[in-house]
Coordinates of C-alpha atoms and ligand atoms in Angstrom, one line a residue:
M12 CA 34.5 -62.6 140.3
E13 CA 33.8 -60.8 137.0
L14 CA 36.8 -61.8 134.9
F15 CA 35.0 -62.5 131.7
K16 CA 32.8 -59.6 130.8
S17 CA 30.3 -60.2 127.9
M18 CA 29.6 -57.6 125.2
E19 CA 26.0 -57.5 126.3
S20 CA 27.0 -56.4 129.8
L21 CA 29.2 -53.8 128.2
H22 CA 26.2 -52.3 126.3
E23 CA 24.2 -52.4 129.5
D24 CA 26.9 -50.3 131.2
Q25 CA 26.9 -47.9 128.3
E26 CA 23.2 -47.4 128.7
K27 CA 23.5 -47.0 132.5
D28 CA 26.1 -44.3 131.8
A29 CA 23.7 -42.3 129.6
K30 CA 21.8 -41.0 132.7
P31 CA 22.0 -37.2 132.6
D32 CA 23.8 -35.3 135.4
S33 CA 25.1 -38.4 137.0
S34 CA 28.4 -39.0 138.8
E35 CA 30.5 -41.9 140.1
K36 CA 33.8 -42.5 141.7
V37 CA 36.4 -44.8 140.1
R38 CA 40.0 -45.9 141.0
C39 CA 41.2 -45.6 137.4
I40 CA 39.8 -43.9 134.4
I41 CA 41.5 -44.5 131.0
I42 CA 40.7 -42.0 128.3
G43 CA 41.2 -43.3 124.8
S44 CA 41.0 -46.6 122.9
G45 CA 44.0 -46.9 120.7
P46 CA 46.8 -49.4 121.4
A47 CA 48.0 -47.3 124.4
G48 CA 44.5 -47.1 126.1
Y49 CA 43.6 -50.8 125.6
T50 CA 47.0 -52.0 126.7
A51 CA 46.7 -49.8 129.8
A52 CA 43.3 -51.4 130.3
I53 CA 44.6 -55.0 130.0
Y54 CA 47.2 -54.3 132.6
A55 CA 45.0 -52.2 134.9
A56 CA 42.2 -54.8 134.8
R57 CA 44.5 -57.7 135.6
A58 CA 45.9 -55.7 138.5
N59 CA 42.3 -55.3 139.9
L60 CA 42.1 -51.6 139.4
S61 CA 38.6 -51.9 137.9
P62 CA 39.4 -49.5 135.1
V63 CA 36.7 -47.6 133.3
L64 CA 37.8 -46.8 129.7
Y65 CA 36.1 -44.2 127.5
E66 CA 36.6 -44.8 123.8
G67 CA 36.5 -41.2 122.6
L68 CA 35.5 -39.8 119.2
Q69 CA 37.3 -42.5 117.2
P70 CA 36.8 -45.9 118.9
G71 CA 40.0 -48.0 118.3
G72 CA 42.0 -44.9 117.5
Q73 CA 44.1 -44.1 114.4
L74 CA 44.8 -47.8 113.6
T75 CA 41.1 -48.2 112.6
T76 CA 42.0 -46.0 109.6
T77 CA 45.0 -48.1 108.6
T78 CA 45.0 -51.0 106.2
D79 CA 47.7 -53.6 107.0
V80 CA 49.9 -53.2 110.1
E81 CA 53.1 -55.1 109.1
N82 CA 55.4 -53.9 111.9
F83 CA 53.6 -55.0 115.1
P84 CA 55.6 -57.9 116.5
G85 CA 53.8 -61.2 116.6
Y86 CA 51.9 -60.9 113.2
P87 CA 54.3 -62.5 110.7
D88 CA 51.7 -62.0 107.9
G89 CA 50.5 -58.6 109.1
V90 CA 47.1 -57.8 110.5
S91 CA 44.5 -55.2 109.5
G92 CA 44.3 -52.2 111.8
P93 CA 40.6 -52.6 112.6
V94 CA 41.0 -56.3 113.3
M95 CA 43.9 -55.6 115.7
M96 CA 42.0 -53.0 117.6
E97 CA 38.9 -55.2 117.9
D98 CA 41.2 -58.0 119.3
L99 CA 42.8 -55.5 121.8
K100 CA 39.3 -54.4 122.9
K101 CA 38.2 -58.0 123.4
Q102 CA 41.3 -58.6 125.4
A103 CA 40.7 -55.6 127.6
A104 CA 37.0 -56.6 128.1
R105 CA 38.0 -60.2 129.0
F106 CA 39.7 -59.0 132.2
G107 CA 36.8 -56.8 133.2
T108 CA 37.6 -53.4 131.8
D109 CA 34.4 -51.3 131.8
I110 CA 34.5 -50.1 128.2
R111 CA 32.1 -47.3 127.3
W112 CA 31.2 -45.0 124.5
G113 CA 31.8 -41.4 125.4
L114 CA 34.1 -38.4 125.0
A115 CA 36.0 -36.7 127.8
T116 CA 34.8 -33.1 127.3
A117 CA 36.3 -31.4 130.4
A118 CA 38.8 -32.0 133.1
D119 CA 39.4 -30.5 136.5
L120 CA 42.8 -31.6 137.7
S121 CA 43.1 -28.9 140.3
A122 CA 42.5 -31.3 143.3
R123 CA 42.2 -35.0 144.1
P124 CA 40.1 -36.9 143.3
Y125 CA 40.4 -35.7 139.7
R126 CA 37.2 -34.8 137.9
I127 CA 36.6 -35.8 134.3
T128 CA 33.3 -34.9 132.6
I129 CA 32.1 -37.2 129.9
D130 CA 29.9 -35.9 127.0
D131 CA 29.2 -32.7 129.1
R132 CA 26.9 -34.6 131.5
H133 CA 28.5 -37.4 133.4
L134 CA 31.0 -36.7 136.1
I135 CA 33.7 -39.2 137.0
E136 CA 35.8 -38.7 140.1
A137 CA 39.0 -40.7 139.7
D138 CA 42.0 -41.5 141.9
T139 CA 44.1 -42.1 138.8
V140 CA 43.7 -40.8 135.3
I141 CA 45.5 -42.5 132.3
I142 CA 45.4 -40.2 129.3
A143 CA 45.6 -42.1 126.1
T144 CA 43.8 -39.7 123.8
G145 CA 46.2 -39.9 120.9
A146 CA 46.6 -37.4 118.1
T147 CA 44.4 -36.0 115.3
A148 CA 45.2 -35.4 111.6
K149 CA 46.4 -31.9 110.7
Y150 CA 45.0 -29.8 107.9
L151 CA 46.7 -27.2 105.9
G152 CA 44.3 -24.4 107.0
M153 CA 43.0 -23.4 103.5
E154 CA 39.5 -22.2 103.3
S155 CA 38.7 -24.4 100.3
E156 CA 39.8 -27.4 102.4
Q157 CA 36.9 -26.9 104.8
K158 CA 34.5 -26.1 102.0
F159 CA 35.1 -29.4 100.3
M160 CA 35.4 -31.5 103.4
G161 CA 33.5 -34.7 102.6
H162 CA 33.1 -33.6 99.0
G163 CA 36.6 -34.5 97.8
V164 CA 38.8 -33.5 100.8
S165 CA 39.7 -36.2 103.4
A166 CA 42.5 -36.9 105.9
C167 CA 41.9 -40.7 105.7
A168 CA 42.5 -42.6 102.6
T169 CA 41.6 -45.9 104.1
C170 CA 38.2 -44.5 105.2
D171 CA 37.3 -42.6 102.1
G172 CA 39.6 -44.0 99.3
F173 CA 36.8 -46.3 98.0
F174 CA 34.7 -43.4 96.9
Y175 CA 37.4 -42.4 94.5
K176 CA 37.7 -45.8 92.7
G177 CA 39.0 -45.3 89.2
M178 CA 39.5 -41.5 89.7
D179 CA 42.6 -39.3 90.0
V180 CA 43.6 -38.1 93.4
A181 CA 46.3 -36.3 95.3
V182 CA 48.0 -37.0 98.6
V183 CA 49.8 -34.1 100.4
G184 CA 52.9 -35.0 102.5
G185 CA 56.1 -36.9 102.2
G186 CA 56.1 -39.0 105.4
D187 CA 55.3 -42.6 106.1
S188 CA 51.5 -41.8 106.3
A189 CA 51.5 -40.0 103.0
C190 CA 53.4 -42.9 101.3
E191 CA 51.1 -45.5 102.8
E192 CA 48.0 -43.6 101.8
A193 CA 49.4 -43.1 98.3
L194 CA 50.2 -46.8 98.0
Y195 CA 46.7 -47.7 99.2
L196 CA 45.0 -45.3 96.8
S197 CA 47.2 -46.5 93.9
G198 CA 45.4 -49.8 94.2
L199 CA 42.0 -48.2 93.8
C200 CA 42.5 -45.1 91.8
N201 CA 43.6 -44.4 88.2
K202 CA 46.3 -41.9 89.2
V203 CA 47.8 -40.7 92.4
Y204 CA 49.8 -37.5 92.7
M205 CA 51.9 -37.0 95.8
I206 CA 52.5 -33.3 96.7
V207 CA 55.8 -33.1 98.6
R208 CA 57.0 -29.7 99.8
R209 CA 60.7 -30.6 99.9
N210 CA 62.9 -32.3 97.3
V211 CA 63.1 -35.4 99.5
F212 CA 60.6 -37.7 101.3
R213 CA 60.6 -37.8 105.1
A214 CA 59.3 -41.4 104.9
S215 CA 61.3 -44.6 105.6
K216 CA 63.3 -46.0 102.7
I217 CA 61.2 -49.0 102.3
L218 CA 58.0 -47.0 101.7
Q219 CA 59.8 -44.5 99.5
E220 CA 61.0 -47.3 97.3
R221 CA 57.5 -48.8 97.0
V222 CA 56.1 -45.4 96.1
L223 CA 58.7 -44.8 93.4
K224 CA 58.2 -48.2 91.9
T225 CA 54.5 -47.8 91.6
E226 CA 53.6 -46.8 88.1
N227 CA 50.4 -44.8 88.7
I228 CA 52.0 -42.6 91.5
E229 CA 53.6 -39.4 90.3
V230 CA 55.6 -37.5 92.9
L231 CA 55.5 -33.7 92.6
F232 CA 58.6 -32.8 94.7
E233 CA 59.0 -29.1 95.8
H234 CA 55.3 -28.4 95.2
L235 CA 52.8 -26.8 97.6
P236 CA 49.0 -27.0 97.4
K237 CA 47.5 -23.5 97.2
E238 CA 43.8 -24.1 96.8
V239 CA 41.4 -26.9 96.2
V240 CA 39.0 -26.0 93.4
G241 CA 35.7 -27.3 92.1
D242 CA 31.9 -26.6 92.0
Q243 CA 30.0 -29.0 94.3
N244 CA 32.9 -31.4 94.4
V245 CA 36.6 -31.1 94.0
D246 CA 37.8 -31.1 90.4
G247 CA 41.4 -30.0 91.0
V248 CA 44.1 -28.5 93.1
I249 CA 46.1 -25.4 92.3
V250 CA 49.7 -26.2 93.1
H251 CA 52.8 -24.0 93.3
N252 CA 56.0 -25.3 91.8
K253 CA 58.7 -24.0 94.0
K254 CA 61.4 -24.8 91.4
N255 CA 60.1 -22.4 88.7
G256 CA 57.6 -20.3 90.7
E257 CA 54.6 -21.3 88.5
D258 CA 51.1 -22.1 89.7
Y259 CA 49.1 -24.7 87.8
K260 CA 46.0 -26.9 88.2
V261 CA 46.3 -30.6 88.7
E262 CA 43.0 -32.3 87.8
I263 CA 41.9 -34.6 90.6
Q264 CA 38.6 -35.6 92.3
G265 CA 40.0 -36.5 95.7
F266 CA 42.5 -34.5 97.9
F267 CA 44.0 -36.4 100.8
L268 CA 45.9 -34.8 103.7
A269 CA 48.7 -36.8 105.3
I270 CA 50.9 -34.0 106.9
G271 CA 51.0 -35.2 110.5
H272 CA 49.0 -35.0 113.6
K273 CA 48.1 -32.8 116.6
P274 CA 48.1 -34.4 120.1
N275 CA 44.6 -34.4 121.7
S276 CA 45.6 -32.7 125.0
D277 CA 43.5 -29.5 125.0
I278 CA 41.4 -30.2 128.0
F279 CA 44.4 -31.3 130.1
A280 CA 46.8 -28.6 129.0
P281 CA 45.9 -26.0 131.6
Y282 CA 47.1 -28.4 134.3
L283 CA 49.8 -30.5 132.7
D284 CA 53.2 -29.6 131.3
T285 CA 53.2 -29.9 127.5
D286 CA 55.6 -28.9 124.7
D287 CA 54.8 -26.1 122.2
V288 CA 52.7 -28.4 120.0
G289 CA 50.7 -29.8 123.0
Y290 CA 52.5 -33.2 123.5
I291 CA 52.1 -34.0 127.3
Q292 CA 55.5 -34.1 129.0
T293 CA 56.3 -37.2 131.0
T294 CA 59.2 -38.0 133.3
P295 CA 61.7 -39.9 131.1
G296 CA 61.4 -43.6 131.4
T297 CA 57.9 -43.4 133.0
S298 CA 54.4 -42.3 132.2
K299 CA 54.3 -39.8 135.0
T300 CA 53.1 -36.3 134.3
N301 CA 53.8 -33.3 136.6
L302 CA 50.7 -34.2 138.6
E303 CA 50.7 -37.3 140.8
G304 CA 48.1 -39.9 139.8
I305 CA 47.9 -38.6 136.2
F306 CA 49.7 -40.7 133.6
A307 CA 50.0 -40.2 129.9
C308 CA 50.7 -42.8 127.2
G309 CA 50.6 -43.3 123.5
D310 CA 50.7 -40.5 120.8
V311 CA 49.4 -37.8 123.1
Q312 CA 52.9 -37.8 124.8
D313 CA 55.1 -39.1 122.0
A314 CA 56.3 -36.7 119.4
H315 CA 59.1 -39.1 118.2
Y316 CA 58.2 -42.7 117.8
R317 CA 54.4 -42.7 117.4
Q318 CA 54.2 -46.4 116.6
A319 CA 51.4 -48.8 117.6
V320 CA 54.0 -50.9 119.5
T321 CA 55.5 -48.0 121.4
A322 CA 52.0 -46.8 122.2
A323 CA 51.1 -50.2 123.6
G324 CA 54.4 -50.3 125.6
S325 CA 53.7 -46.9 127.1
G326 CA 50.1 -48.0 128.0
C327 CA 51.6 -50.9 129.9
M328 CA 53.9 -48.5 131.8
A329 CA 50.9 -46.2 132.6
A330 CA 48.9 -49.0 134.1
I331 CA 51.9 -50.2 136.2
D332 CA 52.6 -46.6 137.3
A333 CA 49.0 -46.2 138.3
E334 CA 48.9 -49.4 140.2
R335 CA 52.0 -48.5 142.2
Y336 CA 50.7 -45.0 142.9
L337 CA 47.4 -46.4 144.2
S338 CA 49.1 -48.9 146.4
E339 CA 51.6 -46.4 147.8
K340 CA 48.7 -44.1 148.7
G341 CA 46.6 -46.9 150.0
L342 CA 43.8 -46.0 147.7
Ligands
LIG417 P1 55.4 -36.9 109.6 O1 56.4 -38.0 109.6 O2 55.5 -35.8 110.5 O3 55.4 -36.4 108.1 C1 54.6 -35.3 107.7 C2 54.9 -35.0 106.2 O4 54.0 -33.9 105.9 C3 56.3 -34.5 106.0 O5 56.7 -34.9 104.7 C4 56.1 -33.0 106.0 O6 57.1 -32.3 105.3 C5 54.8 -32.8 105.4 N1 54.1 -31.6 105.9 C6 53.9 -31.2 107.1 N2 53.3 -30.0 107.1 C7 53.1 -29.6 105.8 C8 52.5 -28.5 105.2 N3 52.0 -27.5 105.9 N4 52.5 -28.5 103.8 C9 53.0 -29.5 103.1 N5 53.6 -30.6 103.7 C10 53.6 -30.7 105.0 O7 53.9 -37.5 109.8 P2 53.3 -39.0 109.4 O8 53.7 -39.4 108.1 O9 51.9 -38.9 109.8 O10 54.0 -40.0 110.5 C11 54.0 -39.8 111.9 C12 54.8 -40.8 112.6 O11 54.1 -42.1 112.4 C13 56.2 -41.0 112.0 O12 57.1 -41.2 113.1 C14 56.1 -42.2 111.1 O13 57.3 -42.9 111.0 C15 55.0 -43.0 111.8 N6 54.3 -43.9 110.9 C16 54.8 -45.1 110.6 C17 54.2 -45.9 109.7 C18 54.8 -47.3 109.4 O14 55.9 -47.5 109.8 N7 54.1 -48.1 108.6 C19 53.0 -45.5 109.0 C20 52.5 -44.2 109.3 C21 53.2 -43.4 110.2 P3 58.6 -32.2 105.8 O15 59.2 -33.5 105.6 O16 59.1 -31.1 104.9 O17 58.5 -31.7 107.2

């Protein structure tokens, strides 16, 4: 019995999967590799569902762009996001999860077995689908934001902060993410401006206090970014001061967005109930969607808590719901 799967065999599987125009049938496909996806995989593999997990565009999910995770139970000294995700991946692989590179590019949930297309060329027919695709960073929608993407504009301080060592930067947003990013950048950069649209933070008190105590962070409350400016690279942001109606330039070299996320549900939305933003709706207290055999967990269905630990918990629920569904249907 293949309980302990080596990394080599995982790579062989990934190569096998690269055959064009191929198809296969599985009992359980898990789409996404954040805490929800990997936890679903651990439970599904241990329940002998032989899950196949596709990692998606950002293997390891959003936590791979985080520095220290201090609030996941069981780590009294904290743990780095990437290390935690690597551990979760190893744990899922240990019980036989077939973990593969690949992005779900289309879904046909009109009939069973459900059909998921990977990278536009590999078709998976699945008895159960666990959607754990998470959410993606939002942008403000300014033209200049796109123009300077990768040349001073970023939505991930922990990925790109290093490039702005010793420089001046701005972070947009007043939530937990914005505070964390500002604190992270304050350790690398000369000066960090936080551009907050209201006169209060949305972030938790503990993070607000840390920000306000940090000497090289200046919070611009009631300010809105209007345009990112520069030649080849960003050299400033024009901000609007809502208090006096004035626009002025803040000189910075890095502009970081931390204004929330959009759930990655587009390919499923034609078939599944979602809210206005796109969060997949599940029956309260379960991971069940409006279609039997399709389960959702993690940030793609959670507009409220969005924590690693709640994502992991909902991944566990999805695997248990999938296992019970398969057994009820005799599949
Ligand atoms: P969030 O809580 O939704 O905060 C988004 C922030 O961006 C808010 O301050 C919001 O302003 C601002 N914003 C949104 N659209 C904007 C726009 N167009 N222009 C200017 N500002 C805009 O998102 P988040 O910080 O990414 O956090 C998401 C969830 O993850 C939360 O539940 C959070 O608690 C959790 N989280 C927890 C931790 C932790 O515990 N360590 C770390 C990161 C995230 P308004 O306040 O005016 O709406």
